PDB file of C-alpha atoms and ligand atoms in Angstrom:
ATOM      1  CA  MET A   1     -11.596  20.065  53.078  1.00  0.00           C
ATOM      2  CA  THR A   2     -13.393  18.983  56.081  1.00  0.00           C
ATOM      3  CA  ASP A   3     -15.445  15.934  56.070  1.00  0.00           C
ATOM      4  CA  VAL A   4     -17.644  15.043  58.947  1.00  0.00           C
ATOM      5  CA  LEU A   5     -19.848  12.461  57.280  1.00  0.00           C
ATOM      6  CA  THR A   6     -19.932   8.889  58.652  1.00  0.00           C
ATOM      7  CA  THR A   7     -19.256   6.016  56.280  1.00  0.00           C
ATOM      8  CA  LYS A   8     -22.922   5.341  56.074  1.00  0.00           C
ATOM      9  CA  GLN A   9     -23.903   8.787  55.200  1.00  0.00           C
ATOM     10  CA  ARG A  10     -21.248   8.913  52.743  1.00  0.00           C
ATOM     11  CA  SER A  11     -22.331   5.815  50.796  1.00  0.00           C
ATOM     12  CA  PHE A  12     -25.953   7.247  50.995  1.00  0.00           C
ATOM     13  CA  CYS A  13     -24.689  10.267  49.209  1.00  0.00           C
ATOM     14  CA  MET A  14     -22.669   8.421  46.557  1.00  0.00           C
ATOM     15  CA  SER A  15     -25.922   6.368  45.790  1.00  0.00           C
ATOM     16  CA  ARG A  16     -27.694   9.620  45.228  1.00  0.00           C
ATOM     17  CA  ILE A  17     -24.852  10.784  42.762  1.00  0.00           C
ATOM     18  CA  ARG A  18     -25.544   7.747  40.697  1.00  0.00           C
ATOM     19  CA  ALA A  19     -29.442   8.025  41.005  1.00  0.00           C
ATOM     20  CA  ARG A  20     -29.649  11.623  40.049  1.00  0.00           C
ATOM     21  CA  ASP A  21     -29.089  13.060  36.653  1.00  0.00           C
ATOM     22  CA  THR A  22     -28.749  16.580  37.901  1.00  0.00           C
ATOM     23  CA  ALA A  23     -25.140  17.695  37.785  1.00  0.00           C
ATOM     24  CA  PRO A  24     -23.949  18.673  41.186  1.00  0.00           C
ATOM     25  CA  GLU A  25     -23.063  22.290  40.128  1.00  0.00           C
ATOM     26  CA  LYS A  26     -26.641  22.728  39.235  1.00  0.00           C
ATOM     27  CA  LEU A  27     -27.774  21.649  42.768  1.00  0.00           C
ATOM     28  CA  LEU A  28     -25.369  24.069  44.361  1.00  0.00           C
ATOM     29  CA  ARG A  29     -26.503  26.913  42.016  1.00  0.00           C
ATOM     30  CA  LYS A  30     -30.086  26.247  43.059  1.00  0.00           C
ATOM     31  CA  ALA A  31     -29.271  26.213  46.725  1.00  0.00           C
ATOM     32  CA  LEU A  32     -27.364  29.371  46.390  1.00  0.00           C
ATOM     33  CA  TRP A  33     -30.149  31.198  44.583  1.00  0.00           C
ATOM     34  CA  ARG A  34     -32.526  30.054  47.142  1.00  0.00           C
ATOM     35  CA  ALA A  35     -30.192  31.627  49.727  1.00  0.00           C
ATOM     36  CA  GLY A  36     -30.299  34.959  47.760  1.00  0.00           C
ATOM     37  CA  MET A  37     -27.019  34.766  46.154  1.00  0.00           C
ATOM     38  CA  ARG A  38     -26.735  35.897  42.554  1.00  0.00           C
ATOM     39  CA  TYR A  39     -24.083  34.501  40.289  1.00  0.00           C
ATOM     40  CA  ARG A  40     -22.800  34.435  36.882  1.00  0.00           C
ATOM     41  CA  LEU A  41     -21.980  31.340  34.799  1.00  0.00           C
ATOM     42  CA  LYS A  42     -20.225  32.186  31.604  1.00  0.00           C
ATOM     43  CA  THR A  43     -16.972  34.175  32.131  1.00  0.00           C
ATOM     44  CA  GLY A  44     -13.607  33.983  30.687  1.00  0.00           C
ATOM     45  CA  LEU A  45     -12.001  32.978  33.794  1.00  0.00           C
ATOM     46  CA  ALA A  46      -9.166  30.319  34.137  1.00  0.00           C
ATOM     47  CA  GLY A  47     -10.654  26.764  34.662  1.00  0.00           C
ATOM     48  CA  ARG A  48     -14.117  27.824  33.892  1.00  0.00           C
ATOM     49  CA  PRO A  49     -15.561  28.026  37.439  1.00  0.00           C
ATOM     50  CA  ASP A  50     -19.101  26.598  37.910  1.00  0.00           C
ATOM     51  CA  ILE A  51     -20.230  29.638  39.770  1.00  0.00           C
ATOM     52  CA  VAL A  52     -18.867  33.135  39.686  1.00  0.00           C
ATOM     53  CA  LEU A  53     -19.841  35.517  42.524  1.00  0.00           C
ATOM     54  CA  ARG A  54     -18.504  38.649  41.055  1.00  0.00           C
ATOM     55  CA  ARG A  55     -19.648  41.069  43.657  1.00  0.00           C
ATOM     56  CA  PHE A  56     -17.730  39.077  46.426  1.00  0.00           C
ATOM     57  CA  LYS A  57     -14.798  38.314  43.887  1.00  0.00           C
ATOM     58  CA  THR A  58     -15.343  34.645  44.530  1.00  0.00           C
ATOM     59  CA  VAL A  59     -15.420  31.832  42.261  1.00  0.00           C
ATOM     60  CA  VAL A  60     -16.719  28.334  43.137  1.00  0.00           C
ATOM     61  CA  PHE A  61     -15.785  24.906  41.640  1.00  0.00           C
ATOM     62  CA  VAL A  62     -17.768  21.801  42.259  1.00  0.00           C
ATOM     63  CA  ASP A  63     -15.151  19.078  41.892  1.00  0.00           C
ATOM     64  CA  GLY A  64     -16.311  15.730  40.744  1.00  0.00           C
ATOM     65  CA  CYS A  65     -15.237  13.005  43.190  1.00  0.00           C
ATOM     66  CA  PHE A  66     -13.606  10.703  40.509  1.00  0.00           C
ATOM     67  CA  TRP A  67     -12.160  13.254  38.089  1.00  0.00           C
ATOM     68  CA  HIS A  68     -10.598  15.482  40.822  1.00  0.00           C
ATOM     69  CA  ARG A  69      -9.580  12.621  43.010  1.00  0.00           C
ATOM     70  CA  CYS A  70     -11.528  13.367  46.248  1.00  0.00           C
ATOM     71  CA  PRO A  71      -9.953  11.545  49.165  1.00  0.00           C
ATOM     72  CA  GLU A  72     -13.101   9.448  49.823  1.00  0.00           C
ATOM     73  CA  HIS A  73     -13.922   8.352  46.350  1.00  0.00           C
ATOM     74  CA  GLY A  74     -11.249   9.270  44.101  1.00  0.00           C
ATOM     75  CA  VAL A  75      -9.793   5.787  43.443  1.00  0.00           C
ATOM     76  CA  ALA A  76      -8.290   5.188  40.037  1.00  0.00           C
ATOM     77  CA  PRO A  77      -9.761   2.264  38.289  1.00  0.00           C
ATOM     78  CA  LYS A  78      -7.745  -1.054  38.425  1.00  0.00           C
ATOM     79  CA  THR A  79      -7.871  -1.607  34.764  1.00  0.00           C
ATOM     80  CA  ASN A  80      -5.332   0.526  32.933  1.00  0.00           C
ATOM     81  CA  GLY A  81      -4.291   1.761  36.371  1.00  0.00           C
ATOM     82  CA  GLN A  82      -1.227   3.603  35.160  1.00  0.00           C
ATOM     83  CA  PHE A  83      -3.074   5.357  32.569  1.00  0.00           C
ATOM     84  CA  TRP A  84      -5.654   6.573  35.072  1.00  0.00           C
ATOM     85  CA  ALA A  85      -3.303   7.420  37.698  1.00  0.00           C
ATOM     86  CA  ALA A  86      -1.439   9.664  35.392  1.00  0.00           C
ATOM     87  CA  LYS A  87      -4.409  11.238  33.895  1.00  0.00           C
ATOM     88  CA  LEU A  88      -6.080  12.088  37.355  1.00  0.00           C
ATOM     89  CA  ALA A  89      -2.789  13.374  38.728  1.00  0.00           C
ATOM     90  CA  LYS A  90      -2.729  15.729  35.836  1.00  0.00           C
ATOM     91  CA  ASN A  91      -6.344  16.880  36.721  1.00  0.00           C
ATOM     92  CA  VAL A  92      -5.303  17.412  40.185  1.00  0.00           C
ATOM     93  CA  ALA A  93      -2.186  19.473  39.171  1.00  0.00           C
ATOM     94  CA  ARG A  94      -4.272  21.501  36.775  1.00  0.00           C
ATOM     95  CA  ASP A  95      -6.794  22.389  39.578  1.00  0.00           C
ATOM     96  CA  LYS A  96      -3.918  23.621  41.683  1.00  0.00           C
ATOM     97  CA  ALA A  97      -2.484  25.782  38.971  1.00  0.00           C
ATOM     98  CA  VAL A  98      -6.093  27.185  38.112  1.00  0.00           C
ATOM     99  CA  THR A  99      -6.498  28.006  41.910  1.00  0.00           C
ATOM    100  CA  ARG A 100      -3.215  29.801  41.784  1.00  0.00           C
ATOM    101  CA  ALA A 101      -3.825  31.661  38.746  1.00  0.00           C
ATOM    102  CA  LEU A 102      -7.285  32.873  39.916  1.00  0.00           C
ATOM    103  CA  ALA A 103      -6.003  33.797  43.468  1.00  0.00           C
ATOM    104  CA  LYS A 104      -3.304  35.852  41.832  1.00  0.00           C
ATOM    105  CA  ALA A 105      -5.927  37.699  39.956  1.00  0.00           C
ATOM    106  CA  GLY A 106      -7.508  38.495  43.220  1.00  0.00           C
ATOM    107  CA  TRP A 107     -10.280  35.933  43.262  1.00  0.00           C
ATOM    108  CA  ARG A 108     -11.304  33.847  46.320  1.00  0.00           C
ATOM    109  CA  VAL A 109     -11.414  30.353  45.097  1.00  0.00           C
ATOM    110  CA  ILE A 110     -13.772  27.811  46.892  1.00  0.00           C
ATOM    111  CA  ARG A 111     -13.748  24.209  45.835  1.00  0.00           C
ATOM    112  CA  ILE A 112     -16.482  21.919  47.023  1.00  0.00           C
ATOM    113  CA  TRP A 113     -16.716  18.193  46.453  1.00  0.00           C
ATOM    114  CA  GLU A 114     -19.334  16.589  44.429  1.00  0.00           C
ATOM    115  CA  HIS A 115     -20.261  14.264  47.374  1.00  0.00           C
ATOM    116  CA  GLU A 116     -20.699  17.266  49.630  1.00  0.00           C
ATOM    117  CA  VAL A 117     -23.236  18.914  47.253  1.00  0.00           C
ATOM    118  CA  GLU A 118     -25.119  15.656  46.592  1.00  0.00           C
ATOM    119  CA  CYS A 119     -25.346  14.918  50.318  1.00  0.00           C
ATOM    120  CA  ASP A 120     -26.658  18.334  51.351  1.00  0.00           C
ATOM    121  CA  ALA A 121     -26.621  21.020  48.789  1.00  0.00           C
ATOM    122  CA  GLY A 122     -28.064  23.624  51.325  1.00  0.00           C
ATOM    123  CA  ALA A 123     -25.149  22.854  53.548  1.00  0.00           C
ATOM    124  CA  ALA A 124     -22.704  23.398  50.695  1.00  0.00           C
ATOM    125  CA  ALA A 125     -24.361  26.489  49.816  1.00  0.00           C
ATOM    126  CA  ARG A 126     -24.095  27.737  53.519  1.00  0.00           C
ATOM    127  CA  THR A 127     -20.122  26.852  53.372  1.00  0.00           C
ATOM    128  CA  VAL A 128     -19.832  29.089  50.316  1.00  0.00           C
ATOM    129  CA  ILE A 129     -21.843  31.909  51.900  1.00  0.00           C
ATOM    130  CA  LYS A 130     -19.785  31.632  55.163  1.00  0.00           C
ATOM    131  CA  ALA A 131     -16.497  31.699  53.154  1.00  0.00           C
ATOM    132  CA  ILE A 132     -17.290  34.868  51.613  1.00  0.00           C
ATOM    133  CA  GLY A 133     -18.069  36.438  54.965  1.00  0.00           C
ATOM    134  CA  ARG A 134     -21.776  36.758  54.948  1.00  0.00           C
ATOM    135  CA  ARG A 135     -23.891  35.793  57.736  1.00  0.00           C
ATOM    136  CA  VAL A 136     -26.265  32.786  57.410  1.00  0.00           C
ATOM    137  CA  SER A 137     -29.658  32.882  59.068  1.00  0.00           C
ATOM    138  CA  PRO A 138     -29.951  29.588  60.906  1.00  0.00           C
ATOM    139  CA  ASN A 139     -33.782  29.480  60.266  1.00  0.00           C
ATOM    140  CA  THR A 140     -33.878  29.861  56.534  1.00  0.00           C
ATOM    141  CA  GLY A 141     -30.490  28.646  55.530  1.00  0.00           C
ATOM    142  CA  GLY A 142     -30.514  31.895  53.647  1.00  0.00           C
ATOM    143  CA  ALA A 143     -28.029  34.619  53.683  1.00  0.00           C
ATOM    144  CA  ALA A 144     -28.704  37.624  55.660  1.00  0.00           C
ATOM    145  CA  ARG A 145     -27.689  40.985  54.217  1.00  0.00           C
ATOM    146  CA  ARG A 146     -25.148  42.888  56.215  1.00  0.00           C
TER     147      ARG A 146
HETATM  148 ZN1   ZN B 201     -16.233  12.300  47.103  1.00  0.00          ZN
END
């Protein structure tokens, strides 16, 4: 995943993660909704994706920086280091298996880091919209119909 944030921006994002009690997947849902995207939440799909864009055969996961070991913030705690390393490695392996299973079933799988959503939910939504091949209007940040 690309990460173009400076260290200063990134720590700002992380401070927002701690300050906010809104889950990042909710922020992304809101941003997508504002951009005109309609989605489903409850499906029986593998890994329980946070957002399902059925029309575009696309699922979106917002991966928590800690639990899914983001390269920037996914540091295993020092206490019980081995336990955490094993547990988090298992999460990462499961993510990969879920992605594979969904891709095999014909879904496009998009994974976005929690810190990307926290930093700029609108930008994260545009990343999703671009990935599914819709044009994004630069003025509104919304998706234009093709
Ligand atoms: Zn992160």
